[in-house]
Structures are given as structure tokens and as C-alpha cells.
Short mmCIF file of C-alpha atoms and ligand atoms in Angstrom, two decimals:
data_model
loop_
_atom_site.label_atom_id
_atom_site.label_comp_id
_atom_site.label_asym_id
_atom_site.label_seq_id
_atom_site.Cartn_x
_atom_site.Cartn_y
_atom_site.Cartn_z
CA MET T 1 0.00 0.00 0.00
CA ASN T 2 1.23 3.45 -0.84
CA HIS T 3 0.92 5.48 2.35
CA GLY T 4 1.59 8.87 0.83
CA PHE T 5 -1.33 8.25 -1.42
CA VAL T 6 -3.68 7.24 1.36
CA ARG T 7 -2.54 10.12 3.58
CA ALA T 8 -3.12 12.63 0.85
CA TRP T 9 -6.72 11.56 0.67
CA SER T 10 -7.39 10.85 4.33
CA PHE T 11 -8.98 14.25 4.65
CA PHE T 12 -11.91 12.83 2.77
CA PHE T 13 -12.46 9.83 5.02
CA SER T 14 -15.38 11.50 6.69
CA MET T 15 -17.56 10.50 3.79
CA LEU T 16 -17.15 6.87 4.71
CA THR T 17 -19.76 7.44 7.40
CA VAL T 18 -22.23 7.25 4.56
CA ALA T 19 -21.89 3.49 4.64
CA SER T 20 -22.94 3.17 8.26
CA LEU T 21 -26.03 5.37 8.27
CA THR T 22 -29.19 3.55 9.21
CA LEU T 23 -32.12 3.61 6.80
CA ALA T 24 -34.10 5.72 9.23
CA GLY T 25 -31.14 8.07 9.49
CA LEU T 26 -30.97 8.25 5.73
CA VAL T 27 -34.59 9.29 5.41
CA SER T 28 -34.21 12.04 7.97
CA VAL T 29 -31.19 13.64 6.34
CA ALA T 30 -31.78 12.93 2.67
CA LYS T 31 -31.93 16.14 0.80
CA ALA T 32 -29.77 17.27 -2.03
CA ALA T 33 -26.76 19.33 -1.08
CA PRO T 34 -27.00 22.88 -2.37
CA ARG T 35 -24.52 24.00 -4.98
CA GLY T 36 -21.51 25.51 -3.33
CA ASP T 37 -20.87 22.43 -1.21
CA THR T 38 -17.58 20.67 -1.69
CA LEU T 39 -17.59 17.61 -3.90
CA ASN T 40 -17.44 15.42 -0.79
CA GLN T 41 -20.45 17.08 0.76
CA TRP T 42 -22.33 16.69 -2.47
CA ILE T 43 -21.35 13.03 -2.72
CA GLN T 44 -22.68 12.43 0.79
CA GLY T 45 -26.01 14.06 0.03
CA GLN T 46 -26.31 12.49 -3.39
CA PHE T 47 -25.46 9.08 -1.95
CA ARG T 48 -28.46 9.34 0.36
CA VAL T 49 -30.81 10.64 -2.29
CA SER T 50 -29.68 7.93 -4.72
CA THR T 51 -30.10 5.15 -2.15
CA LEU T 52 -33.65 6.17 -1.34
CA ALA T 53 -34.61 6.81 -4.97
CA LEU T 54 -33.25 3.39 -5.94
CA LEU T 55 -35.16 1.65 -3.16
CA LYS T 56 -38.35 3.44 -4.18
CA ASN T 57 -38.20 1.73 -7.57
CA ILE T 58 -38.10 -1.76 -6.07
CA SER T 59 -41.57 -3.33 -5.85
CA PRO T 60 -43.51 -0.04 -5.93
CA ALA T 61 -47.22 -0.32 -5.03
CA GLY T 62 -49.16 -2.35 -7.54
CA THR T 63 -46.21 -4.42 -8.76
CA ALA T 64 -45.20 -7.97 -7.88
CA PRO T 65 -42.73 -8.33 -4.97
CA GLY T 66 -39.16 -8.40 -6.27
CA VAL T 67 -39.89 -6.28 -9.33
CA VAL T 68 -37.41 -3.50 -10.11
CA VAL T 69 -38.96 -0.92 -12.41
CA ALA T 70 -36.36 0.52 -14.79
CA SER T 71 -37.94 3.93 -14.16
CA PRO T 72 -41.28 5.13 -12.76
CA SER T 73 -41.92 6.70 -16.20
CA ARG T 74 -44.97 5.10 -17.80
CA GLN T 75 -45.02 7.06 -21.03
CA ASP T 76 -42.53 8.89 -23.25
CA PRO T 77 -40.82 6.58 -22.58
CA ASP T 78 -42.64 3.69 -20.94
CA TYR T 79 -39.95 2.15 -18.74
CA TYR T 80 -42.39 0.68 -16.23
CA PHE T 81 -41.14 -2.89 -16.70
CA HIS T 82 -38.86 -5.32 -14.93
CA TRP T 83 -35.77 -5.49 -17.14
CA VAL T 84 -33.63 -8.51 -16.25
CA ARG T 85 -30.39 -6.58 -16.83
CA ASP T 86 -31.32 -3.39 -14.93
CA ALA T 87 -32.79 -5.44 -12.09
CA ALA T 88 -29.63 -7.53 -11.67
CA LEU T 89 -27.40 -4.46 -11.60
CA VAL T 90 -29.69 -2.66 -9.17
CA MET T 91 -30.04 -5.67 -6.88
CA ASP T 92 -26.26 -5.99 -6.84
CA SER T 93 -26.28 -2.62 -5.06
CA VAL T 94 -28.85 -4.01 -2.63
CA VAL T 95 -26.48 -6.92 -1.92
CA THR T 96 -23.89 -4.29 -0.95
CA MET T 97 -26.47 -2.53 1.25
CA TYR T 98 -27.23 -5.87 2.90
CA GLU T 99 -23.53 -6.53 3.42
CA ARG T 100 -23.01 -3.09 4.99
CA ALA T 101 -26.27 -2.79 6.91
CA PRO T 102 -25.49 -1.21 10.30
CA ASN T 103 -28.26 -2.98 12.24
CA ALA T 104 -30.42 -6.08 12.23
CA ALA T 105 -33.60 -4.27 11.20
CA ASP T 106 -32.03 -2.82 8.05
CA LYS T 107 -30.36 -6.12 7.28
CA ALA T 108 -33.72 -7.87 7.50
CA ARG T 109 -35.32 -5.30 5.26
CA PHE T 110 -32.64 -5.70 2.61
CA PHE T 111 -32.84 -9.48 2.89
CA LYS T 112 -36.57 -9.31 2.20
CA LEU T 113 -35.95 -7.30 -0.99
CA LEU T 114 -33.34 -9.80 -2.08
CA SER T 115 -35.42 -12.89 -1.36
CA ASP T 116 -38.39 -11.35 -3.19
CA TYR T 117 -36.08 -10.74 -6.13
CA VAL T 118 -34.92 -14.37 -6.01
CA GLU T 119 -38.55 -15.59 -6.05
CA LEU T 120 -39.48 -13.28 -8.91
CA SER T 121 -36.39 -14.33 -10.88
CA ARG T 122 -37.37 -17.97 -10.51
CA ARG T 123 -40.87 -17.10 -11.72
CA ASN T 124 -39.38 -15.23 -14.69
CA GLN T 125 -37.33 -18.31 -15.55
CA LEU T 126 -40.45 -20.48 -15.59
CA THR T 127 -42.70 -18.06 -17.50
CA PRO T 128 -43.21 -18.94 -21.18
CA ASN T 129 -42.17 -15.91 -23.26
CA PRO T 130 -41.38 -14.87 -26.83
CA SER T 131 -37.64 -15.60 -26.54
CA GLY T 132 -38.16 -19.29 -26.11
CA GLY T 133 -41.68 -20.44 -25.49
CA ALA T 134 -41.60 -22.48 -22.33
CA GLY T 135 -38.12 -23.75 -23.17
CA GLU T 136 -34.63 -22.93 -21.95
CA MET T 137 -34.08 -20.22 -24.57
CA GLY T 138 -36.67 -18.13 -22.75
CA LEU T 139 -33.99 -17.31 -20.18
CA GLY T 140 -32.73 -14.62 -22.56
CA GLU T 141 -36.03 -12.72 -22.41
CA PRO T 142 -35.05 -9.08 -21.68
CA LYS T 143 -38.05 -7.75 -19.77
CA PHE T 144 -41.28 -8.70 -17.98
CA ASN T 145 -44.44 -6.85 -17.07
CA VAL T 146 -44.58 -5.50 -13.53
CA ASP T 147 -47.06 -8.18 -12.45
CA GLY T 148 -44.41 -10.74 -13.43
CA SER T 149 -46.16 -11.89 -16.61
CA ALA T 150 -44.45 -12.14 -19.99
CA PHE T 151 -44.13 -9.04 -22.16
CA THR T 152 -45.25 -10.16 -25.59
CA GLY T 153 -44.72 -7.05 -27.74
CA PRO T 154 -41.98 -6.86 -30.34
CA TRP T 155 -38.51 -6.30 -28.84
CA GLY T 156 -34.82 -6.94 -29.45
CA ARG T 157 -34.61 -10.44 -28.04
CA PRO T 158 -33.00 -12.49 -26.71
CA GLN T 159 -30.53 -10.49 -24.58
CA ASN T 160 -28.23 -13.07 -23.07
CA ASP T 161 -26.36 -10.75 -20.74
CA GLY T 162 -29.43 -10.87 -18.47
CA PRO T 163 -29.05 -14.37 -17.03
CA ALA T 164 -25.30 -13.78 -16.61
CA LEU T 165 -25.79 -10.57 -14.65
CA ARG T 166 -28.40 -12.32 -12.51
CA VAL T 167 -25.88 -15.07 -11.69
CA ASN T 168 -23.25 -12.48 -10.81
CA THR T 169 -25.54 -10.71 -8.36
CA LEU T 170 -26.99 -13.86 -6.81
CA ALA T 171 -23.69 -15.76 -6.59
CA ARG T 172 -22.30 -12.82 -4.65
CA LEU T 173 -25.30 -12.98 -2.35
CA ALA T 174 -24.76 -16.74 -2.01
CA ARG T 175 -21.14 -16.28 -0.93
CA ILE T 176 -22.14 -13.74 1.70
CA LEU T 177 -24.95 -15.94 3.03
CA ILE T 178 -22.75 -19.04 3.18
CA ALA T 179 -20.21 -17.06 5.20
CA GLU T 180 -23.07 -16.12 7.55
CA GLY T 181 -23.97 -19.79 8.00
CA LYS T 182 -27.07 -19.69 5.82
CA SER T 183 -26.05 -22.49 3.46
CA ASP T 184 -29.42 -24.21 3.75
CA TRP T 185 -31.24 -21.24 2.31
CA VAL T 186 -28.61 -20.95 -0.44
CA ARG T 187 -29.07 -24.60 -1.40
CA ALA T 188 -32.83 -24.37 -1.31
CA LYS T 189 -33.20 -21.16 -3.30
CA LEU T 190 -30.05 -20.37 -5.20
CA TYR T 191 -27.98 -23.43 -6.04
CA ASP T 192 -29.31 -26.94 -5.43
CA GLY T 193 -26.57 -28.80 -7.32
CA LYS T 194 -29.18 -31.08 -8.90
CA SER T 195 -29.87 -32.08 -12.52
CA PRO T 196 -32.42 -31.09 -13.54
CA THR T 197 -32.20 -28.12 -11.21
CA GLN T 198 -34.99 -26.18 -9.51
CA SER T 199 -32.78 -23.30 -8.38
CA VAL T 200 -32.25 -19.94 -10.00
CA ILE T 201 -28.45 -19.71 -10.29
CA LYS T 202 -27.94 -23.22 -11.60
CA THR T 203 -30.76 -22.79 -14.13
CA ASP T 204 -29.01 -19.72 -15.55
CA LEU T 205 -25.61 -21.42 -15.54
CA GLU T 206 -26.86 -24.47 -17.41
CA PHE T 207 -28.33 -22.14 -20.01
CA LEU T 208 -25.13 -20.07 -20.29
CA GLY T 209 -22.90 -23.13 -20.47
CA LYS T 210 -24.89 -24.54 -23.37
CA TYR T 211 -25.81 -21.42 -25.31
CA TRP T 212 -23.12 -18.77 -24.84
CA THR T 213 -22.27 -19.12 -28.54
CA VAL T 214 -25.78 -18.04 -29.63
CA PRO T 215 -25.89 -14.45 -30.97
CA SER T 216 -28.10 -12.16 -28.89
CA PHE T 217 -29.04 -8.50 -28.67
CA ASP T 218 -26.62 -6.17 -26.93
CA LEU T 219 -27.21 -4.34 -23.67
CA TRP T 220 -28.61 -1.37 -25.65
CA GLU T 221 -31.15 -3.74 -27.23
CA GLU T 222 -30.21 -2.69 -30.75
CA ILE T 223 -27.77 -5.13 -32.38
CA GLN T 224 -27.86 -8.89 -32.58
CA GLY T 225 -24.41 -10.42 -32.66
CA GLN T 226 -21.51 -11.25 -30.33
CA HIS T 227 -20.79 -8.53 -27.81
CA PHE T 228 -17.83 -7.79 -25.60
CA TYR T 229 -20.17 -6.71 -22.78
CA THR T 230 -22.37 -9.80 -22.93
CA ARG T 231 -19.36 -12.10 -23.13
CA MET T 232 -17.60 -10.44 -20.19
CA ALA T 233 -20.74 -10.83 -18.08
CA GLN T 234 -21.14 -14.46 -19.18
CA ARG T 235 -17.50 -15.29 -18.51
CA LYS T 236 -17.73 -13.91 -15.00
CA ALA T 237 -20.98 -15.81 -14.38
CA LEU T 238 -19.41 -19.11 -15.44
CA LEU T 239 -16.35 -18.49 -13.26
CA VAL T 240 -18.19 -17.43 -10.11
CA GLY T 241 -20.69 -20.20 -10.86
CA ALA T 242 -17.85 -22.73 -11.01
CA GLN T 243 -16.60 -21.53 -7.63
CA LEU T 244 -20.04 -21.80 -6.08
CA ALA T 245 -20.61 -25.25 -7.61
CA GLN T 246 -17.29 -26.41 -6.18
CA GLN T 247 -18.17 -25.04 -2.77
CA LEU T 248 -21.59 -26.72 -2.82
CA ASN T 249 -20.36 -30.15 -3.91
CA ASP T 250 -21.20 -30.11 -7.57
CA PRO T 251 -17.67 -30.66 -8.95
CA GLN T 252 -18.62 -31.90 -12.41
CA ALA T 253 -20.74 -28.85 -13.06
CA ALA T 254 -17.91 -26.68 -11.71
CA HIS T 255 -15.48 -28.24 -14.16
CA TRP T 256 -17.83 -27.79 -17.11
CA TYR T 257 -18.62 -24.13 -16.27
CA LEU T 258 -14.91 -23.42 -16.00
CA ILE T 259 -14.19 -24.93 -19.41
CA GLN T 260 -16.93 -22.84 -21.01
CA ALA T 261 -15.46 -19.72 -19.39
CA ARG T 262 -12.05 -20.53 -20.90
CA HIS T 263 -13.63 -20.89 -24.36
CA LEU T 264 -15.30 -17.51 -23.88
CA GLU T 265 -11.91 -15.97 -23.11
CA GLN T 266 -10.65 -17.04 -26.52
CA GLU T 267 -13.65 -15.39 -28.17
CA LEU T 268 -13.25 -12.25 -26.07
CA ALA T 269 -9.63 -11.89 -27.17
CA LYS T 270 -10.85 -11.55 -30.77
CA HIS T 271 -12.54 -8.24 -29.92
CA TRP T 272 -9.14 -6.52 -29.80
CA LEU T 273 -8.42 -4.93 -33.18
CA PRO T 274 -4.71 -4.02 -33.03
CA GLN T 275 -4.74 -2.02 -36.28
CA ARG T 276 -7.41 0.25 -34.85
CA ASN T 277 -6.09 0.24 -31.30
CA LEU T 278 -9.51 -0.57 -29.83
CA ILE T 279 -11.72 -3.29 -28.43
CA ALA T 280 -14.62 -3.82 -30.86
CA THR T 281 -17.94 -3.77 -29.08
CA THR T 282 -19.68 -6.21 -31.47
CA LEU T 283 -18.45 -8.97 -33.76
CA ASP T 284 -20.47 -11.12 -36.17
CA ARG T 285 -23.48 -8.82 -36.34
CA VAL T 286 -26.51 -10.65 -37.66
CA ALA T 287 -29.33 -8.11 -37.23
CA GLY T 288 -30.21 -4.71 -35.86
CA ILE T 289 -28.75 -1.26 -36.47
CA ASP T 290 -25.80 -1.15 -38.84
CA TYR T 291 -24.41 2.33 -38.32
CA LYS T 292 -22.12 1.79 -35.34
CA VAL T 293 -19.03 1.96 -37.57
CA SER T 294 -16.59 3.22 -34.95
CA GLN T 295 -16.97 0.01 -32.86
CA LEU T 296 -16.40 2.29 -29.88
CA ASP T 297 -18.90 1.92 -27.05
CA VAL T 298 -19.02 2.62 -23.33
CA ALA T 299 -20.22 -1.00 -23.15
CA ILE T 300 -16.48 -1.82 -23.07
CA VAL T 301 -16.14 0.16 -19.82
CA LEU T 302 -19.26 -1.43 -18.35
CA GLY T 303 -18.13 -4.89 -19.47
CA VAL T 304 -14.86 -4.39 -17.64
CA LEU T 305 -16.63 -3.17 -14.48
CA HIS T 306 -19.45 -5.72 -14.46
CA GLY T 307 -17.20 -8.55 -15.64
CA ASN T 308 -14.45 -7.95 -13.12
CA THR T 309 -13.38 -11.11 -11.29
CA GLY T 310 -10.12 -9.69 -9.96
CA ASP T 311 -8.03 -12.07 -12.09
CA GLY T 312 -6.68 -9.39 -14.43
CA PHE T 313 -8.54 -10.58 -17.55
CA PHE T 314 -9.54 -7.39 -19.43
CA ALA T 315 -9.07 -5.50 -16.18
CA ALA T 316 -9.70 -1.75 -15.93
CA SER T 317 -5.97 -1.03 -16.22
CA ASN T 318 -5.52 -3.33 -19.24
CA ASP T 319 -3.79 -1.45 -22.08
CA MET T 320 -6.45 -2.44 -24.61
CA VAL T 321 -9.14 -1.03 -22.35
CA LEU T 322 -7.22 2.21 -21.85
CA ALA T 323 -6.72 2.62 -25.60
CA SER T 324 -10.42 2.11 -26.30
CA VAL T 325 -11.51 4.48 -23.54
CA GLN T 326 -9.20 7.18 -24.82
CA GLN T 327 -10.60 7.01 -28.35
CA LEU T 328 -14.14 7.01 -27.07
CA LYS T 329 -13.42 10.03 -24.92
CA ARG T 330 -12.03 11.97 -27.87
CA ARG T 331 -15.19 11.26 -29.85
CA PHE T 332 -17.51 12.40 -27.05
CA ASP T 333 -15.39 15.52 -26.52
CA GLU T 334 -15.81 16.43 -30.16
CA SER T 335 -19.48 15.59 -30.52
CA TYR T 336 -21.24 16.90 -27.41
CA LEU T 337 -21.37 20.67 -27.20
CA ILE T 338 -21.60 20.58 -23.38
CA ASN T 339 -18.13 19.03 -23.30
CA SER T 340 -16.59 22.30 -24.38
CA ARG T 341 -17.30 23.51 -20.86
CA LYS T 342 -14.52 22.03 -18.71
CA GLU T 343 -15.14 23.70 -15.35
CA ASP T 344 -18.12 23.82 -13.04
CA PHE T 345 -19.55 26.92 -11.34
CA GLU T 346 -16.73 26.93 -8.78
CA GLY T 347 -14.07 26.66 -11.46
CA GLN T 348 -13.38 23.03 -10.57
CA PRO T 349 -12.47 20.64 -13.40
CA MET T 350 -15.25 18.61 -15.02
CA GLU T 351 -14.43 15.57 -17.11
CA THR T 352 -16.01 14.59 -20.40
CA ALA T 353 -19.67 13.64 -20.35
CA PHE T 354 -19.93 10.11 -21.76
CA GLY T 355 -22.78 8.61 -23.72
CA ARG T 356 -23.32 5.11 -25.04
CA TYR T 357 -21.46 5.37 -28.39
CA PRO T 358 -20.67 8.12 -30.89
CA GLU T 359 -23.27 7.14 -33.53
CA ASP T 360 -26.12 6.85 -30.99
CA ARG T 361 -29.49 8.17 -32.22
CA TYR T 362 -31.65 7.45 -29.18
CA SER T 363 -32.95 10.61 -27.51
CA GLY T 364 -34.59 8.79 -24.61
CA THR T 365 -37.94 8.69 -26.39
CA SER T 366 -37.14 8.13 -30.07
CA THR T 367 -34.35 7.08 -32.39
CA SER T 368 -34.63 9.85 -34.90
CA SER T 369 -32.25 12.33 -33.36
CA LEU T 370 -28.74 12.49 -31.98
CA GLY T 371 -27.77 10.55 -28.89
CA ASN T 372 -26.85 12.21 -25.63
CA PRO T 373 -24.58 11.70 -22.65
CA TRP T 374 -25.90 9.24 -20.04
CA PHE T 375 -25.45 9.31 -16.27
CA LEU T 376 -24.66 5.61 -16.04
CA ALA T 377 -21.93 6.03 -18.69
CA THR T 378 -20.36 9.05 -17.00
CA ASN T 379 -20.57 7.44 -13.55
CA GLY T 380 -19.07 4.30 -15.08
CA MET T 381 -16.07 6.36 -16.16
CA ALA T 382 -15.63 7.66 -12.61
CA GLU T 383 -15.70 4.10 -11.31
CA LEU T 384 -13.26 2.98 -14.00
CA MET T 385 -10.74 5.68 -12.99
CA TYR T 386 -10.91 4.67 -9.31
CA GLN T 387 -10.54 1.02 -10.27
CA ILE T 388 -7.50 1.77 -12.45
CA ALA T 389 -5.89 3.60 -9.50
CA HIS T 390 -6.61 0.59 -7.32
CA GLU T 391 -5.12 -1.88 -9.77
CA LEU T 392 -1.98 0.16 -10.41
CA ARG T 393 -1.40 0.62 -6.69
CA ALA T 394 -1.70 -3.15 -6.20
CA LYS T 395 0.71 -3.84 -9.07
CA GLY T 396 3.19 -1.17 -8.00
CA ARG T 397 4.32 -0.39 -11.53
CA VAL T 398 3.17 0.60 -14.97
CA VAL T 399 4.84 0.38 -18.36
CA ILE T 400 4.05 3.18 -20.79
CA ASN T 401 3.72 1.84 -24.32
CA ARG T 402 2.23 2.69 -27.68
CA THR T 403 -1.14 1.30 -26.72
CA ASN T 404 -1.67 3.17 -23.46
CA ALA T 405 0.50 6.29 -23.88
CA ALA T 406 -2.33 8.55 -25.06
CA PHE T 407 -4.47 7.60 -22.06
CA PHE T 408 -1.74 8.38 -19.53
CA ALA T 409 -0.73 11.60 -21.27
CA ASP T 410 -4.35 12.72 -21.04
CA VAL T 411 -4.91 11.77 -17.40
CA ALA T 412 -1.63 13.25 -16.12
CA PRO T 413 -0.33 15.74 -18.69
CA MET T 414 2.16 17.37 -16.31
CA LEU T 415 4.01 14.13 -15.63
CA THR T 416 6.26 13.39 -18.56
CA MET T 417 5.81 9.68 -19.06
CA ARG T 418 7.41 8.53 -22.27
CA ASN T 419 6.72 5.58 -24.41
CA GLY T 420 8.92 2.69 -23.23
CA GLN T 421 9.32 3.96 -19.66
CA THR T 422 8.50 1.84 -16.65
CA ILE T 423 7.24 3.76 -13.65
CA VAL T 424 7.61 1.99 -10.34
CA ALA T 425 6.27 2.87 -6.90
CA SER T 426 9.52 4.58 -5.84
CA ASP T 427 9.43 6.92 -8.84
CA THR T 428 8.61 10.54 -7.95
CA ARG T 429 5.84 10.42 -10.55
CA TRP T 430 4.08 7.44 -8.97
CA THR T 431 1.97 9.10 -6.27
CA PRO T 432 1.03 12.03 -8.52
CA LEU T 433 -0.05 9.50 -11.16
CA LEU T 434 -2.35 7.66 -8.75
CA LYS T 435 -3.70 10.97 -7.52
CA SER T 436 -4.38 12.09 -11.07
CA LEU T 437 -6.48 9.00 -11.64
CA MET T 438 -8.51 9.67 -8.48
CA THR T 439 -8.88 13.32 -9.46
CA ALA T 440 -10.08 12.27 -12.91
CA GLY T 441 -12.67 10.00 -11.28
CA ASP T 442 -13.82 12.91 -9.13
CA SER T 443 -14.00 15.12 -12.20
CA TYR T 444 -16.40 12.64 -13.80
CA LEU T 445 -18.55 12.82 -10.67
CA ARG T 446 -18.40 16.61 -10.90
CA ARG T 447 -19.78 16.27 -14.41
CA THR T 448 -22.63 14.16 -13.07
CA ARG T 449 -23.21 16.74 -10.36
CA PHE T 450 -23.36 19.57 -12.86
CA HIS T 451 -26.23 17.94 -14.76
CA THR T 452 -28.11 16.51 -11.77
CA SER T 453 -31.31 18.29 -10.79
CA GLN T 454 -31.40 20.38 -7.62
CA ASN T 455 -33.35 17.73 -5.72
CA GLY T 456 -30.81 15.07 -6.65
CA SER T 457 -32.94 13.10 -9.07
CA THR T 458 -31.18 11.73 -12.15
CA ALA T 459 -32.78 10.65 -15.42
CA GLU T 460 -31.28 8.43 -18.10
CA GLN T 461 -29.63 11.14 -20.19
CA PHE T 462 -28.69 14.80 -20.26
CA ASN T 463 -28.90 16.85 -23.42
CA ARG T 464 -25.76 17.10 -25.52
CA ASP T 465 -26.34 20.81 -26.28
CA ASN T 466 -27.94 22.33 -23.19
CA GLY T 467 -27.07 19.81 -20.46
CA TYR T 468 -30.61 19.42 -19.14
CA MET T 469 -31.81 15.97 -18.17
CA GLN T 470 -33.95 14.01 -20.57
CA GLY T 471 -35.25 10.49 -21.16
CA ALA T 472 -36.71 8.27 -18.45
CA HIS T 473 -36.77 10.16 -15.15
CA ASP T 474 -35.37 8.58 -11.99
CA LEU T 475 -33.74 5.77 -13.95
CA THR T 476 -32.99 3.12 -11.32
CA TRP T 477 -29.76 2.08 -13.03
CA SER T 478 -28.53 5.72 -12.99
CA TYR T 479 -28.75 5.64 -9.18
CA ALA T 480 -27.07 2.23 -8.94
CA SER T 481 -24.19 3.44 -11.13
CA PHE T 482 -23.63 6.38 -8.79
CA LEU T 483 -23.64 4.17 -5.68
CA THR T 484 -21.16 1.66 -7.09
CA ALA T 485 -18.81 4.45 -8.20
CA VAL T 486 -18.91 5.95 -4.70
CA TRP T 487 -18.34 2.58 -3.03
CA VAL T 488 -15.29 1.88 -5.17
CA ARG T 489 -14.04 5.41 -4.51
CA SER T 490 -14.29 5.05 -0.75
CA GLU T 491 -12.75 1.58 -0.75
CA VAL T 492 -9.78 2.80 -2.77
CA LEU T 493 -9.33 5.90 -0.59
CA SER T 494 -9.42 3.86 2.61
CA GLY T 495 -7.12 1.16 1.18
CA ARG T 496 -9.83 -1.42 1.88
CA ARG T 497 -10.51 -2.45 -1.68
CA ARG T 498 -9.47 -6.00 -2.50
C1 NOJ U 501 -35.32 1.36 -26.49
C2 NOJ U 501 -34.03 0.74 -26.12
O1 NOJ U 501 -34.07 0.35 -24.82
C3 NOJ U 501 -32.90 1.66 -26.45
O2 NOJ U 501 -31.69 1.15 -26.00
C4 NOJ U 501 -32.88 1.79 -27.91
O3 NOJ U 501 -31.87 2.67 -28.31
C5 NOJ U 501 -34.25 2.28 -28.41
N1 NOJ U 501 -35.34 1.50 -27.88
C6 NOJ U 501 -34.32 2.21 -29.91
O4 NOJ U 501 -34.22 0.90 -30.34
C1 NOJ U 502 -32.51 1.35 -22.59
C2 NOJ U 502 -31.12 0.87 -22.41
O1 NOJ U 502 -30.47 0.91 -23.65
C3 NOJ U 502 -31.09 -0.52 -21.85
O2 NOJ U 502 -29.77 -0.87 -21.57
C4 NOJ U 502 -31.92 -0.61 -20.60
O3 NOJ U 502 -31.96 -1.95 -20.17
C5 NOJ U 502 -33.31 -0.09 -20.81
N1 NOJ U 502 -33.28 1.22 -21.41
C6 NOJ U 502 -34.09 0.01 -19.49
O4 NOJ U 502 -33.44 0.89 -18.63
#
């Protein structure tokens, strides 16, 4: 651990108290911090607002228990559905809330949300739907009505990142529960180790193991093909699934999941296009939009974050990831007018607002205009920067090369780091480099802050020209993306991140 680095940031430790506030405490203090607060004060206030707003979208009145509405918006756009992907990512934040709950009452409340989600997920798995009738292929169905029934309208389906993300959230819950001595519940509800299985995680894993080669629609629901994001999520699911299977005495399944994960790694490697210095978001397109010619997509960033197993495979600090991120950033800098403003009202630096991909045409309600920056993309960039700082600190060195040089020159322009140089922890540039990464992460959060409404609510997007929010209001995933960025930030600052 680099102590200079931790000391430099220890001033900000006070914000860690956020994690230990009770739910009742949260409700009593949750109001958006007025402009003029320091970034840390704003983060504290926004953390509370985001937590409550996220929880409000779980099983709202009139919906089935365990449902996560993507947004309360019921028209223009209608996001009042349970999306398998959004729900898994949101419930992953609830797993963290459960893990960190400061008292038994809160813990019980979070456990109830999680067990309702497990029940609903099992029901989703068993509900005949357009992706696969009553068969196994139905596991790729992207969204369900809020009473739990199948959505039968036309849609980009299947989306096979969904079952993978669900495994990743629930396998994490399983590990926590096993450590708490609740293995019986885990075996009954999550992983029974039987064939055929009746449990939610194993059902998803059997599907993924057999069908990961099948082309599906991407996380933006627009292109059918093979996607870096989907594959990263699937690889992680098969690996954490293998671990869980091993732990719960299902060694043959564990072995088979592991082999499928290794095959996926070979396919994932093909996404790197060395001539273009980027990771291609989609290969082997078979249907859907055809105008994403740049191959650049924030889905790479999200794939790295949501597919992280800590084993270094396409890690945040991977050179190929850094090269792709840098190109994407340049494109968003050029295309969104709001990115010409680089400082907030206090003259503090604001990083580039990120959207989904440069050619995006989705305005939040229609696909006939120009795409905009998204909160979950910009927050994802903050989280990526913190994660890169974490990984470099753990490694204790970085080699500057042709692939990553542009990224490092951009993040720390005052440190002359030349192509071919190795910078180790004793180098005078080391601590400033790590600090620059943390500062960049904070500057992305300052960008989010700048476009967040006064009461702390965040929609899906903010307008590329005027910066005002648009698209689905109170998007649940926007809140989850803020919480995860803040958790990673505080873990890195306190040196507690593993
Ligand atoms: C809604 C989808 O969720 C969004 O990702 C997409 O861009 C539009 N429909 C247009 O297909
Ligand atoms: C559109 C996004 O493209 C997609 O990723 C998301 O699942 C849905 N909206 C619901 O939030």
C-alpha cells in the first residue's frame, strides 16, 4: 500500500460514514446538497438521495414483490417494466447494502428485498415468453411486465447478458450468506446442485454453459451479434458459478462451467483490433442497427466493471481497455457541445460527459435524433478511474507503451511519461499519477453533479447541447451506477478495496 497516497486523501475519510447510516437516518437527512458544497459534501447528500430513490423503484405499489422498475416513467418513454439486466445491476447494489447494513432491522429489510427478487427471478425463468416459449431459450427474455407476466410485444430479443448478470448478483449474495452460516437457504433457493435443477443460479448457468455461442441483442437492445459486454458478463458468471458449484459439492458442473469460461476468453480476445487500437464492441453482427461503424462503445467500460473477477482478464488497467476508452473520450469531446465547458460553477475541473457510443441516435424517447450523454456512462467512467488507481497501486508499476500512452498523457499531462518507460512505486511520478487517476474520477462525478437536478434526481440522459436531463426520469440504473462508483471510490481511498 502506498501510504503517501492514502494520507493525501485521508482528509476525505469522513464521507465513509455514509456506509454506516441507518435507513431511518438516511430518510431524515436525505436532501440534495445545495450548490456551493464541496464535492465530498455533495457526494454524501447524493449518496443518500440515490439510495432512497433506488429503493423506491423496487416493488412499488401495484407491482409484484421483487420487481425492479427501470424507471417510474410510464409514457414517453414507458420504462415501467422489470428489465432482467437493470434489475440484476440494481439488486447488486442491494447486496452491498445488505452486506453493509449497520443494524439487524435494516439487514432484515434488505434481505426481504433480495429474497423477493430471487422468487421473482425464478418465476421469470419459468414463465413462457417470446424468446423461447416455455423452453430454456426463454432465459434470454429481456423484460417482464410488472405483475411478473411475460411481455409479448416486439422487442430486441434475446438479450443473453441478463441471465449472466443475474448469476453475478446472486452468486455474490450466495457467498455472503454461506459465510453467515445460511447455506441451507442458499441450497434451497439459489444453487441446489441437482440435474435437472430447480434453483435460479444453476438454471441460468446451465443455459449459459450450453448457449453462450448463440448471438443475442446487446445491452442497448439494438444489435444482434456477439458482444464484448455480454461475453464479459457471461465469462464472470461461469467463473463465479464454477466456484459456487465447487463449494456446494457439484464438482462436475464446476469443471464444465470453468471450461466454457475458458472458451469464452478465446472469443473475447478476438474483440481486440490491433490495427485500430480498440476493443470492438460487437463482432459477427446478424441483425439490428448497422451504423455503429466506430466500434467504440461505453459498453467496453461497463463490461470491464461488471465482468471484473479480480483475475486481471480485461481488467480496468488493461492497455487495450485504456486505448479504447481514450478514443471514445475523444469522440464524445468532439461531438457533445456541453463538453466544451470544462469547469463547473466553482471553477473546478469537469471531465467529459460520456454517452453510449458516438453514432447513438436514441434521444430517450425516439431514435430519430442524436444521442446524448448518459449518467450511467459518466458514472461508469468515474468508477473505471478509481478502479485503475486501485489496480496500479496493487501492481506497484506501470509500463508506458504505444497502446496506453495517449491515455496516460491525457490523465496526467504534467508528468512526462514517455513511451517505453517503466514507472515503479519509488518513482517521484508514482503518487502524482495515482492521484491524477482519483482526481479524474472525481471530475467525472463533478460532471454528473453539474447535470443533476437540484433535488438530486437523475434521469437516463442529459442533453448534448444544453445539459438538461432528458429520457426516463429517476432511472434506477442511474442511481445504482452512482452508488457503485462511490463505493469503489471510498474503498480505494481507505485502502480497503481487494
Ligand atoms: C429502447 C431501447 O431500450 C434503447 O436502448 C434503444 O436505443 C431504443 N429502444 C431504440 O431501439
Ligand atoms: C434502454 C437501455 O439501452 C437498456 O440498456 C436498458 O436496459 C433499458 N433502457 C431500461 O433501462
